[in-house]
């Protein structure tokens, strides 16, 4: 792909860190040098275990907390505190718990009308029409407008929360585990909604999940996060067909129907991730890695490009994929 054909970056995260103080000396490194790019019009999934820093990154992108260091760029312009009000409207969040963005005492009509008025999205006389447009975008009838959040099912409530996010006409949605609290049967309908919003509105979506299976059919690309860093990023097909990072391989292997053919005996992922207060030296994945070598205990691997659109943070990227069991014997 030539430079001219590169998809445009709508959001860029560069070397972003976020530290939380924990007592006098201990610092919790929630994000520890994250690089990530969201392209215009794509659905990029961010996947990782609980505690890997996904929500922290989402909050930084949405402007509800600030990074300790590093940059966030929106259309190539750094988002600083001063510029945040404009960027904040362009970037809207959808949370796991829809109640967190809905006022339980207001009907959908009054809550959404207020948003439309405060942000002067449309002239007053067009508010009713705009409310209908929002309901139809999220697949609800106009009758939903006169109900309170508690009167909806979980899936419908998430649709209302999505309508609330769409009301200010953002072009970027950051969705933090928006289906994790829903019944499996309902999850698919909300995933379909994200897909239709992307195609109808041309939205760029960062879709956070703790489970690869959820995003397999939705995401164009997937970024795998481990303990505050990106371990691997690739096109969805590539990630499932040839995962390079042992962590990605283990995540895929944990879903039996997804196991690629050439990963017949993938190493299981044992134990819990280490605490982000006491990170291991070297590669942060080394305590759980079946292939760890002396190098991995000393130096941290950077996220390096292994192919077009495919980057991996592993000293042995490209060498573990073909026959992991044999490799691990050789390494032992
Ligand atoms: N406000 C906070 N103060 C202190 N530690 C925090 C705070 N928010 C998150 N953390 C810690 O940062 C790490 C990343 O958390 P989070 O971003 O919520 O991860 P995820 O969304 O992937 O589960 C965790 O170890 C968490 O305990
Ligand atoms: Mg989270």
mmCIF file of C-alpha atoms and ligand atoms in Angstrom:
data_model
loop_
_atom_site.group_PDB
_atom_site.id
_atom_site.type_symbol
_atom_site.label_atom_id
_atom_site.label_comp_id
_atom_site.label_asym_id
_atom_site.label_seq_id
_atom_site.Cartn_x
_atom_site.Cartn_y
_atom_site.Cartn_z
ATOM 1 C CA UNK A 1 0.000 0.000 0.000
ATOM 2 C CA UNK A 2 1.452 3.381 -0.945
ATOM 3 C CA UNK A 3 1.445 6.338 1.422
ATOM 4 C CA UNK A 4 -1.424 7.884 -0.531
ATOM 5 C CA UNK A 5 -3.576 4.815 0.091
ATOM 6 C CA UNK A 6 -2.956 4.771 3.843
ATOM 7 C CA UNK A 7 -6.254 5.149 5.672
ATOM 8 C CA UNK A 8 -6.532 8.495 7.404
ATOM 9 C CA UNK A 9 -5.875 8.511 11.122
ATOM 10 C CA UNK A 10 -8.732 10.134 12.996
ATOM 11 C CA UNK A 11 -7.341 9.470 16.496
ATOM 12 C CA UNK A 12 -3.719 8.822 17.334
ATOM 13 C CA UNK A 13 -2.368 7.739 20.682
ATOM 14 C CA UNK A 14 1.376 8.229 21.026
ATOM 15 C CA UNK A 15 3.438 6.893 23.903
ATOM 16 C CA UNK A 16 0.621 7.515 26.336
ATOM 17 C CA UNK A 17 1.196 6.675 29.988
ATOM 18 C CA UNK A 18 -1.118 6.960 32.950
ATOM 19 C CA UNK A 19 0.167 6.529 36.471
ATOM 20 C CA UNK A 20 -1.826 6.435 39.653
ATOM 21 C CA UNK A 21 -0.147 7.177 42.963
ATOM 22 C CA UNK A 22 -0.325 4.269 45.384
ATOM 23 C CA UNK A 23 1.225 5.144 48.716
ATOM 24 C CA UNK A 24 4.543 6.888 48.968
ATOM 25 C CA UNK A 25 6.738 5.007 46.581
ATOM 26 C CA UNK A 26 4.472 2.667 44.689
ATOM 27 C CA UNK A 27 3.050 3.842 41.411
ATOM 28 C CA UNK A 28 0.463 1.941 39.475
ATOM 29 C CA UNK A 29 1.218 2.087 35.775
ATOM 30 C CA UNK A 30 -2.241 1.703 34.249
ATOM 31 C CA UNK A 31 -0.889 2.675 30.810
ATOM 32 C CA UNK A 32 2.786 2.316 30.121
ATOM 33 C CA UNK A 33 3.567 3.595 26.637
ATOM 34 C CA UNK A 34 0.534 2.983 24.438
ATOM 35 C CA UNK A 35 0.650 3.585 20.687
ATOM 36 C CA UNK A 36 -2.588 3.152 18.791
ATOM 37 C CA UNK A 37 -4.250 4.655 15.726
ATOM 38 C CA UNK A 38 -7.954 4.719 14.912
ATOM 39 C CA UNK A 39 -8.577 5.106 11.172
ATOM 40 C CA UNK A 40 -11.497 7.046 9.789
ATOM 41 C CA UNK A 41 -14.597 4.902 9.329
ATOM 42 C CA UNK A 42 -13.172 1.761 10.898
ATOM 43 C CA UNK A 43 -14.180 -0.335 13.860
ATOM 44 C CA UNK A 44 -11.039 -0.995 15.877
ATOM 45 C CA UNK A 45 -11.411 -3.430 18.764
ATOM 46 C CA UNK A 46 -9.303 -3.078 21.888
ATOM 47 C CA UNK A 47 -9.172 -6.388 23.717
ATOM 48 C CA UNK A 48 -7.467 -7.467 26.929
ATOM 49 C CA UNK A 49 -8.042 -8.944 30.353
ATOM 50 C CA UNK A 50 -9.614 -6.958 33.126
ATOM 51 C CA UNK A 51 -7.095 -4.477 34.559
ATOM 52 C CA UNK A 52 -5.070 -4.141 31.341
ATOM 53 C CA UNK A 53 -5.884 -0.418 31.070
ATOM 54 C CA UNK A 54 -8.658 -0.399 28.469
ATOM 55 C CA UNK A 55 -11.023 1.874 30.386
ATOM 56 C CA UNK A 56 -8.193 4.182 31.366
ATOM 57 C CA UNK A 57 -7.363 4.676 27.701
ATOM 58 C CA UNK A 58 -11.049 5.189 26.863
ATOM 59 C CA UNK A 59 -11.359 7.870 29.536
ATOM 60 C CA UNK A 60 -8.286 9.682 28.266
ATOM 61 C CA UNK A 61 -9.654 9.642 24.704
ATOM 62 C CA UNK A 62 -13.020 10.932 25.866
ATOM 63 C CA UNK A 63 -11.361 13.629 27.946
ATOM 64 C CA UNK A 64 -12.653 12.527 31.336
ATOM 65 C CA UNK A 65 -9.130 12.045 32.663
ATOM 66 C CA UNK A 66 -5.742 13.189 31.396
ATOM 67 C CA UNK A 67 -2.679 11.163 30.598
ATOM 68 C CA UNK A 68 0.502 11.411 32.667
ATOM 69 C CA UNK A 69 2.586 11.716 29.502
ATOM 70 C CA UNK A 70 2.292 11.176 25.782
ATOM 71 C CA UNK A 71 -0.004 12.654 23.177
ATOM 72 C CA UNK A 72 -3.483 12.151 21.812
ATOM 73 C CA UNK A 73 -4.129 13.624 18.372
ATOM 74 C CA UNK A 74 -7.483 14.095 16.715
ATOM 75 C CA UNK A 75 -7.159 14.658 12.948
ATOM 76 C CA UNK A 76 -3.493 15.335 13.499
ATOM 77 C CA UNK A 77 -4.053 18.055 16.092
ATOM 78 C CA UNK A 78 -3.056 17.380 19.666
ATOM 79 C CA UNK A 79 -5.992 17.364 22.047
ATOM 80 C CA UNK A 80 -5.008 19.618 24.890
ATOM 81 C CA UNK A 81 -7.178 20.640 27.814
ATOM 82 C CA UNK A 82 -7.987 23.917 26.065
ATOM 83 C CA UNK A 83 -9.108 22.280 22.869
ATOM 84 C CA UNK A 84 -10.988 19.574 24.608
ATOM 85 C CA UNK A 85 -14.462 21.077 24.426
ATOM 86 C CA UNK A 86 -14.517 20.822 20.630
ATOM 87 C CA UNK A 87 -12.918 17.392 20.574
ATOM 88 C CA UNK A 88 -15.188 16.227 23.378
ATOM 89 C CA UNK A 89 -18.237 16.739 21.251
ATOM 90 C CA UNK A 90 -16.680 14.872 18.345
ATOM 91 C CA UNK A 91 -15.702 11.972 20.594
ATOM 92 C CA UNK A 92 -18.537 10.364 22.535
ATOM 93 C CA UNK A 93 -18.519 7.411 24.910
ATOM 94 C CA UNK A 94 -20.804 4.457 25.378
ATOM 95 C CA UNK A 95 -20.344 2.579 28.650
ATOM 96 C CA UNK A 96 -20.939 -0.969 29.809
ATOM 97 C CA UNK A 97 -23.618 0.327 32.156
ATOM 98 C CA UNK A 98 -26.046 2.491 30.170
ATOM 99 C CA UNK A 99 -27.383 4.028 33.394
ATOM 100 C CA UNK A 100 -24.102 5.876 33.767
ATOM 101 C CA UNK A 101 -25.086 8.199 30.924
ATOM 102 C CA UNK A 102 -28.862 8.285 31.533
ATOM 103 C CA UNK A 103 -30.760 10.228 34.162
ATOM 104 C CA UNK A 104 -33.261 7.785 35.723
ATOM 105 C CA UNK A 105 -35.679 10.634 36.523
ATOM 106 C CA UNK A 106 -35.997 11.916 32.983
ATOM 107 C CA UNK A 107 -37.899 10.458 30.086
ATOM 108 C CA UNK A 108 -35.835 9.744 27.010
ATOM 109 C CA UNK A 109 -37.542 12.676 25.307
ATOM 110 C CA UNK A 110 -36.611 15.204 27.970
ATOM 111 C CA UNK A 111 -33.064 13.901 28.392
ATOM 112 C CA UNK A 112 -32.298 13.898 24.666
ATOM 113 C CA UNK A 113 -34.072 17.239 24.064
ATOM 114 C CA UNK A 114 -31.909 18.788 26.732
ATOM 115 C CA UNK A 115 -28.737 17.530 25.033
ATOM 116 C CA UNK A 116 -29.953 18.866 21.666
ATOM 117 C CA UNK A 117 -30.760 22.276 23.198
ATOM 118 C CA UNK A 118 -27.585 22.644 25.263
ATOM 119 C CA UNK A 119 -25.366 21.797 22.317
ATOM 120 C CA UNK A 120 -27.595 23.639 19.807
ATOM 121 C CA UNK A 121 -27.496 20.629 17.531
ATOM 122 C CA UNK A 122 -30.663 21.668 15.635
ATOM 123 C CA UNK A 123 -33.010 24.674 15.837
ATOM 124 C CA UNK A 124 -35.753 24.273 18.457
ATOM 125 C CA UNK A 125 -38.492 23.633 15.932
ATOM 126 C CA UNK A 126 -36.554 20.644 14.573
ATOM 127 C CA UNK A 127 -36.021 18.917 17.912
ATOM 128 C CA UNK A 128 -39.023 16.576 17.585
ATOM 129 C CA UNK A 129 -37.882 15.490 14.164
ATOM 130 C CA UNK A 130 -34.331 15.002 15.397
ATOM 131 C CA UNK A 131 -35.564 12.819 18.284
ATOM 132 C CA UNK A 132 -37.343 10.549 15.790
ATOM 133 C CA UNK A 133 -34.218 10.380 13.680
ATOM 134 C CA UNK A 134 -32.176 9.305 16.718
ATOM 135 C CA UNK A 135 -34.705 6.624 17.681
ATOM 136 C CA UNK A 136 -34.729 5.196 14.201
ATOM 137 C CA UNK A 137 -30.909 5.218 14.060
ATOM 138 C CA UNK A 138 -30.768 2.999 17.141
ATOM 139 C CA UNK A 139 -33.668 0.812 16.043
ATOM 140 C CA UNK A 140 -36.350 1.998 18.480
ATOM 141 C CA UNK A 141 -39.899 3.290 17.970
ATOM 142 C CA UNK A 142 -40.839 6.855 18.782
ATOM 143 C CA UNK A 143 -42.913 5.435 21.656
ATOM 144 C CA UNK A 144 -39.597 4.855 23.499
ATOM 145 C CA UNK A 145 -39.282 8.629 23.842
ATOM 146 C CA UNK A 146 -41.907 8.787 26.554
ATOM 147 C CA UNK A 147 -40.467 6.076 28.772
ATOM 148 C CA UNK A 148 -37.931 6.243 31.618
ATOM 149 C CA UNK A 149 -34.633 4.335 31.466
ATOM 150 C CA UNK A 150 -35.854 1.777 34.025
ATOM 151 C CA UNK A 151 -38.741 0.781 31.750
ATOM 152 C CA UNK A 152 -36.447 -0.715 29.124
ATOM 153 C CA UNK A 153 -34.707 -4.060 28.812
ATOM 154 C CA UNK A 154 -30.904 -4.059 29.040
ATOM 155 C CA UNK A 155 -30.461 -4.093 25.273
ATOM 156 C CA UNK A 156 -33.004 -1.307 24.707
ATOM 157 C CA UNK A 157 -31.393 0.745 27.456
ATOM 158 C CA UNK A 158 -28.029 0.405 25.731
ATOM 159 C CA UNK A 159 -29.716 1.623 22.508
ATOM 160 C CA UNK A 160 -30.950 4.699 24.392
ATOM 161 C CA UNK A 161 -27.448 5.329 25.747
ATOM 162 C CA UNK A 162 -26.107 5.065 22.195
ATOM 163 C CA UNK A 163 -28.763 7.548 21.000
ATOM 164 C CA UNK A 164 -27.653 9.862 23.820
ATOM 165 C CA UNK A 165 -24.046 9.618 22.569
ATOM 166 C CA UNK A 166 -25.144 10.195 18.954
ATOM 167 C CA UNK A 167 -27.280 13.229 19.819
ATOM 168 C CA UNK A 168 -24.350 15.653 19.515
ATOM 169 C CA UNK A 169 -23.421 14.146 16.141
ATOM 170 C CA UNK A 170 -19.998 12.806 17.005
ATOM 171 C CA UNK A 171 -17.806 11.236 14.357
ATOM 172 C CA UNK A 172 -15.947 9.032 16.850
ATOM 173 C CA UNK A 173 -17.476 6.608 19.334
ATOM 174 C CA UNK A 174 -15.507 5.049 22.161
ATOM 175 C CA UNK A 175 -17.530 2.072 23.376
ATOM 176 C CA UNK A 176 -16.229 0.581 26.625
ATOM 177 C CA UNK A 177 -17.511 -3.002 26.836
ATOM 178 C CA UNK A 178 -20.982 -1.981 25.647
ATOM 179 C CA UNK A 179 -22.244 -5.562 25.427
ATOM 180 C CA UNK A 180 -20.428 -7.165 28.369
ATOM 181 C CA UNK A 181 -23.413 -6.824 30.704
ATOM 182 C CA UNK A 182 -25.993 -8.027 28.167
ATOM 183 C CA UNK A 183 -27.458 -11.471 27.609
ATOM 184 C CA UNK A 184 -25.628 -13.323 24.864
ATOM 185 C CA UNK A 185 -28.737 -13.309 22.657
ATOM 186 C CA UNK A 186 -28.975 -9.527 22.940
ATOM 187 C CA UNK A 187 -25.247 -8.920 22.417
ATOM 188 C CA UNK A 188 -25.458 -9.789 18.713
ATOM 189 C CA UNK A 189 -28.221 -7.245 18.106
ATOM 190 C CA UNK A 190 -26.143 -4.458 19.670
ATOM 191 C CA UNK A 191 -23.065 -5.525 17.675
ATOM 192 C CA UNK A 192 -25.230 -5.293 14.530
ATOM 193 C CA UNK A 193 -26.270 -1.817 15.599
ATOM 194 C CA UNK A 194 -22.630 -0.676 15.794
ATOM 195 C CA UNK A 195 -22.018 -2.077 12.325
ATOM 196 C CA UNK A 196 -25.047 -0.280 10.883
ATOM 197 C CA UNK A 197 -24.099 3.013 12.584
ATOM 198 C CA UNK A 198 -20.638 2.768 11.124
ATOM 199 C CA UNK A 199 -21.996 2.291 7.620
ATOM 200 C CA UNK A 200 -24.871 4.788 7.890
ATOM 201 C CA UNK A 201 -23.007 7.562 9.671
ATOM 202 C CA UNK A 202 -19.416 6.789 8.722
ATOM 203 C CA UNK A 203 -18.465 6.693 12.387
ATOM 204 C CA UNK A 204 -15.022 5.668 13.554
ATOM 205 C CA UNK A 205 -15.408 3.315 16.495
ATOM 206 C CA UNK A 206 -13.034 2.116 19.188
ATOM 207 C CA UNK A 207 -14.839 -0.928 20.542
ATOM 208 C CA UNK A 208 -13.497 -2.276 23.827
ATOM 209 C CA UNK A 209 -14.080 -5.890 24.870
ATOM 210 C CA UNK A 210 -12.406 -8.331 27.233
ATOM 211 C CA UNK A 211 -13.206 -11.209 24.920
ATOM 212 C CA UNK A 212 -11.957 -11.764 21.372
ATOM 213 C CA UNK A 213 -15.029 -13.798 20.406
ATOM 214 C CA UNK A 214 -17.258 -10.736 20.796
ATOM 215 C CA UNK A 215 -15.393 -8.671 18.223
ATOM 216 C CA UNK A 216 -14.443 -11.343 15.691
ATOM 217 C CA UNK A 217 -17.239 -10.482 13.256
ATOM 218 C CA UNK A 218 -17.448 -6.781 14.050
ATOM 219 C CA UNK A 219 -13.953 -5.334 14.039
ATOM 220 C CA UNK A 220 -11.856 -4.400 11.014
ATOM 221 C CA UNK A 221 -8.735 -4.481 13.148
ATOM 222 C CA UNK A 222 -7.950 -5.690 16.638
ATOM 223 C CA UNK A 223 -5.452 -4.334 19.163
ATOM 224 C CA UNK A 224 -4.565 -6.681 22.005
ATOM 225 C CA UNK A 225 -3.626 -4.983 25.240
ATOM 226 C CA UNK A 226 -1.593 -6.500 28.042
ATOM 227 C CA UNK A 227 -0.786 -4.717 31.300
ATOM 228 C CA UNK A 228 -0.904 -1.203 29.930
ATOM 229 C CA UNK A 229 0.756 -1.824 26.569
ATOM 230 C CA UNK A 230 -0.330 -2.960 23.120
ATOM 231 C CA UNK A 231 0.965 -6.510 22.591
ATOM 232 C CA UNK A 232 -0.243 -6.909 19.016
ATOM 233 C CA UNK A 233 -2.340 -5.116 16.438
ATOM 234 C CA UNK A 234 -3.495 -6.480 13.087
ATOM 235 C CA UNK A 235 -6.394 -6.803 10.697
ATOM 236 C CA UNK A 236 -8.982 -9.085 12.276
ATOM 237 C CA UNK A 237 -8.482 -11.891 9.735
ATOM 238 C CA UNK A 238 -4.713 -11.747 10.139
ATOM 239 C CA UNK A 239 -4.915 -11.729 13.909
ATOM 240 C CA UNK A 240 -7.002 -14.895 13.987
ATOM 241 C CA UNK A 241 -5.133 -16.660 11.183
ATOM 242 C CA UNK A 242 -1.593 -15.824 12.273
ATOM 243 C CA UNK A 243 -1.385 -14.439 15.781
ATOM 244 C CA UNK A 244 2.248 -13.636 16.570
ATOM 245 C CA UNK A 245 2.258 -12.683 20.228
ATOM 246 C CA UNK A 246 2.091 -15.631 22.662
ATOM 247 C CA UNK A 247 -0.563 -13.714 24.591
ATOM 248 C CA UNK A 248 -2.761 -13.338 21.497
ATOM 249 C CA UNK A 249 -2.198 -17.017 20.707
ATOM 250 C CA UNK A 250 -3.319 -17.952 24.205
ATOM 251 C CA UNK A 251 -6.401 -15.730 24.021
ATOM 252 C CA UNK A 252 -7.419 -17.289 20.710
ATOM 253 C CA UNK A 253 -6.680 -20.779 21.954
ATOM 254 C CA UNK A 254 -8.935 -20.230 24.940
ATOM 255 C CA UNK A 255 -11.876 -20.154 22.503
ATOM 256 C CA UNK A 256 -11.761 -23.690 21.012
ATOM 257 C CA UNK A 257 -13.732 -22.951 17.844
ATOM 258 C CA UNK A 258 -11.279 -20.188 16.959
ATOM 259 C CA UNK A 259 -8.081 -22.128 17.239
ATOM 260 C CA UNK A 260 -6.104 -21.748 14.008
ATOM 261 C CA UNK A 261 -5.084 -25.003 12.378
ATOM 262 C CA UNK A 262 -1.372 -24.463 12.841
ATOM 263 C CA UNK A 263 -1.779 -23.898 16.571
ATOM 264 C CA UNK A 264 -2.740 -27.401 17.515
ATOM 265 C CA UNK A 265 -1.438 -27.460 21.030
ATOM 266 C CA UNK A 266 -1.388 -23.837 22.003
ATOM 267 C CA UNK A 267 0.022 -23.020 25.394
ATOM 268 C CA UNK A 268 -2.666 -22.273 27.945
ATOM 269 C CA UNK A 269 -2.680 -18.954 29.701
ATOM 270 C CA UNK A 270 -1.982 -19.689 33.345
ATOM 271 C CA UNK A 271 -2.599 -17.509 36.338
ATOM 272 C CA UNK A 272 -3.357 -13.863 36.656
ATOM 273 C CA UNK A 273 -1.469 -10.964 35.134
ATOM 274 C CA UNK A 274 1.103 -9.430 37.499
ATOM 275 C CA UNK A 275 0.147 -6.263 39.359
ATOM 276 C CA UNK A 276 0.689 -3.029 37.432
ATOM 277 C CA UNK A 277 2.337 -1.747 40.640
ATOM 278 C CA UNK A 278 5.104 -4.343 40.486
ATOM 279 C CA UNK A 279 5.735 -5.011 36.833
ATOM 280 C CA UNK A 280 8.265 -7.701 35.928
ATOM 281 C CA UNK A 281 11.492 -6.538 34.328
ATOM 282 C CA UNK A 282 11.934 -7.291 30.661
ATOM 283 C CA UNK A 283 8.868 -8.296 28.712
ATOM 284 C CA UNK A 284 5.839 -7.806 30.951
ATOM 285 C CA UNK A 285 4.358 -11.036 29.631
ATOM 286 C CA UNK A 286 7.401 -13.163 30.550
ATOM 287 C CA UNK A 287 6.045 -14.678 33.808
ATOM 288 C CA UNK A 288 3.180 -16.264 31.849
ATOM 289 C CA UNK A 289 4.975 -16.953 28.584
ATOM 290 C CA UNK A 290 5.719 -20.512 27.514
ATOM 291 C CA UNK A 291 8.581 -19.325 25.293
ATOM 292 C CA UNK A 292 10.378 -16.866 27.558
ATOM 293 C CA UNK A 293 14.124 -16.659 26.903
ATOM 294 C CA UNK A 294 16.875 -14.858 28.842
ATOM 295 C CA UNK A 295 16.420 -11.753 26.647
ATOM 296 C CA UNK A 296 12.760 -11.602 27.623
ATOM 297 C CA UNK A 297 13.698 -11.321 31.298
ATOM 298 C CA UNK A 298 15.961 -8.334 30.663
ATOM 299 C CA UNK A 299 14.613 -6.106 27.911
ATOM 300 C CA UNK A 300 11.123 -4.991 27.051
ATOM 301 C CA UNK A 301 10.255 -5.572 23.379
ATOM 302 C CA UNK A 302 8.853 -2.573 21.473
ATOM 303 C CA UNK A 303 5.768 -2.819 19.277
ATOM 304 C CA UNK A 304 7.413 -3.555 15.908
ATOM 305 C CA UNK A 305 5.921 -3.929 12.477
ATOM 306 C CA UNK A 306 6.156 -7.518 11.202
ATOM 307 C CA UNK A 307 4.049 -7.009 8.055
ATOM 308 C CA UNK A 308 1.876 -4.313 6.521
ATOM 309 C CA UNK A 309 -0.650 -3.349 9.189
ATOM 310 C CA UNK A 310 0.606 -5.976 11.646
ATOM 311 C CA UNK A 311 2.715 -5.036 14.665
ATOM 312 C CA UNK A 312 3.840 -7.176 17.578
ATOM 313 C CA UNK A 313 5.696 -6.549 20.841
ATOM 314 C CA UNK A 314 7.619 -9.816 21.188
ATOM 315 C CA UNK A 315 11.328 -10.593 20.758
ATOM 316 C CA UNK A 316 10.388 -13.773 18.933
ATOM 317 C CA UNK A 317 7.641 -12.464 16.682
ATOM 318 C CA UNK A 318 7.586 -14.482 13.480
ATOM 319 C CA UNK A 319 9.275 -17.473 15.093
ATOM 320 C CA UNK A 320 6.527 -18.794 17.359
ATOM 321 C CA UNK A 321 3.685 -19.171 14.963
ATOM 322 C CA UNK A 322 4.425 -22.304 12.956
ATOM 323 C CA UNK A 323 5.067 -24.969 15.550
ATOM 324 C CA UNK A 324 4.839 -23.627 19.058
ATOM 325 C CA UNK A 325 5.208 -26.960 20.843
ATOM 326 C CA UNK A 326 8.389 -27.810 19.001
ATOM 327 C CA UNK A 327 9.754 -24.324 19.545
ATOM 328 C CA UNK A 328 9.077 -24.507 23.231
ATOM 329 C CA UNK A 329 11.007 -27.792 23.460
ATOM 330 C CA UNK A 330 13.897 -26.208 21.633
ATOM 331 C CA UNK A 331 13.774 -23.257 23.940
ATOM 332 C CA UNK A 332 13.636 -25.375 27.085
HETATM 333 N N1 LIG B 1 -8.779 5.940 39.527
HETATM 334 C C1 LIG B 1 -7.891 4.967 39.708
HETATM 335 N N2 LIG B 1 -7.008 4.996 40.738
HETATM 336 C C2 LIG B 1 -6.098 4.018 40.921
HETATM 337 N N3 LIG B 1 -5.951 2.959 40.113
HETATM 338 C C3 LIG B 1 -6.788 2.871 39.052
HETATM 339 C C4 LIG B 1 -7.802 3.862 38.806
HETATM 340 N N4 LIG B 1 -8.477 3.484 37.670
HETATM 341 C C5 LIG B 1 -7.924 2.340 37.257
HETATM 342 N N5 LIG B 1 -6.918 1.956 38.084
HETATM 343 C C6 LIG B 1 -6.065 0.767 37.922
HETATM 344 O O1 LIG B 1 -5.499 0.845 36.623
HETATM 345 C C7 LIG B 1 -5.418 -0.447 36.030
HETATM 346 C C8 LIG B 1 -6.169 -0.440 34.710
HETATM 347 O O2 LIG B 1 -7.553 -0.312 34.995
HETATM 348 P P1 LIG B 1 -8.650 -0.178 33.841
HETATM 349 O O3 LIG B 1 -8.217 0.874 32.884
HETATM 350 O O4 LIG B 1 -9.962 -0.010 34.497
HETATM 351 O O5 LIG B 1 -8.543 -1.604 33.145
HETATM 352 P P2 LIG B 1 -9.597 -2.420 32.250
HETATM 353 O O6 LIG B 1 -10.634 -1.457 31.765
HETATM 354 O O7 LIG B 1 -8.778 -3.011 31.165
HETATM 355 O O8 LIG B 1 -10.168 -3.466 33.151
HETATM 356 C C9 LIG B 1 -5.980 -1.421 37.059
HETATM 357 O O9 LIG B 1 -4.904 -1.983 37.776
HETATM 358 C C10 LIG B 1 -6.826 -0.532 37.933
HETATM 359 O O10 LIG B 1 -6.916 -1.060 39.238
HETATM 360 MG MG1 LIG B 2 -12.703 -1.547 31.882
#
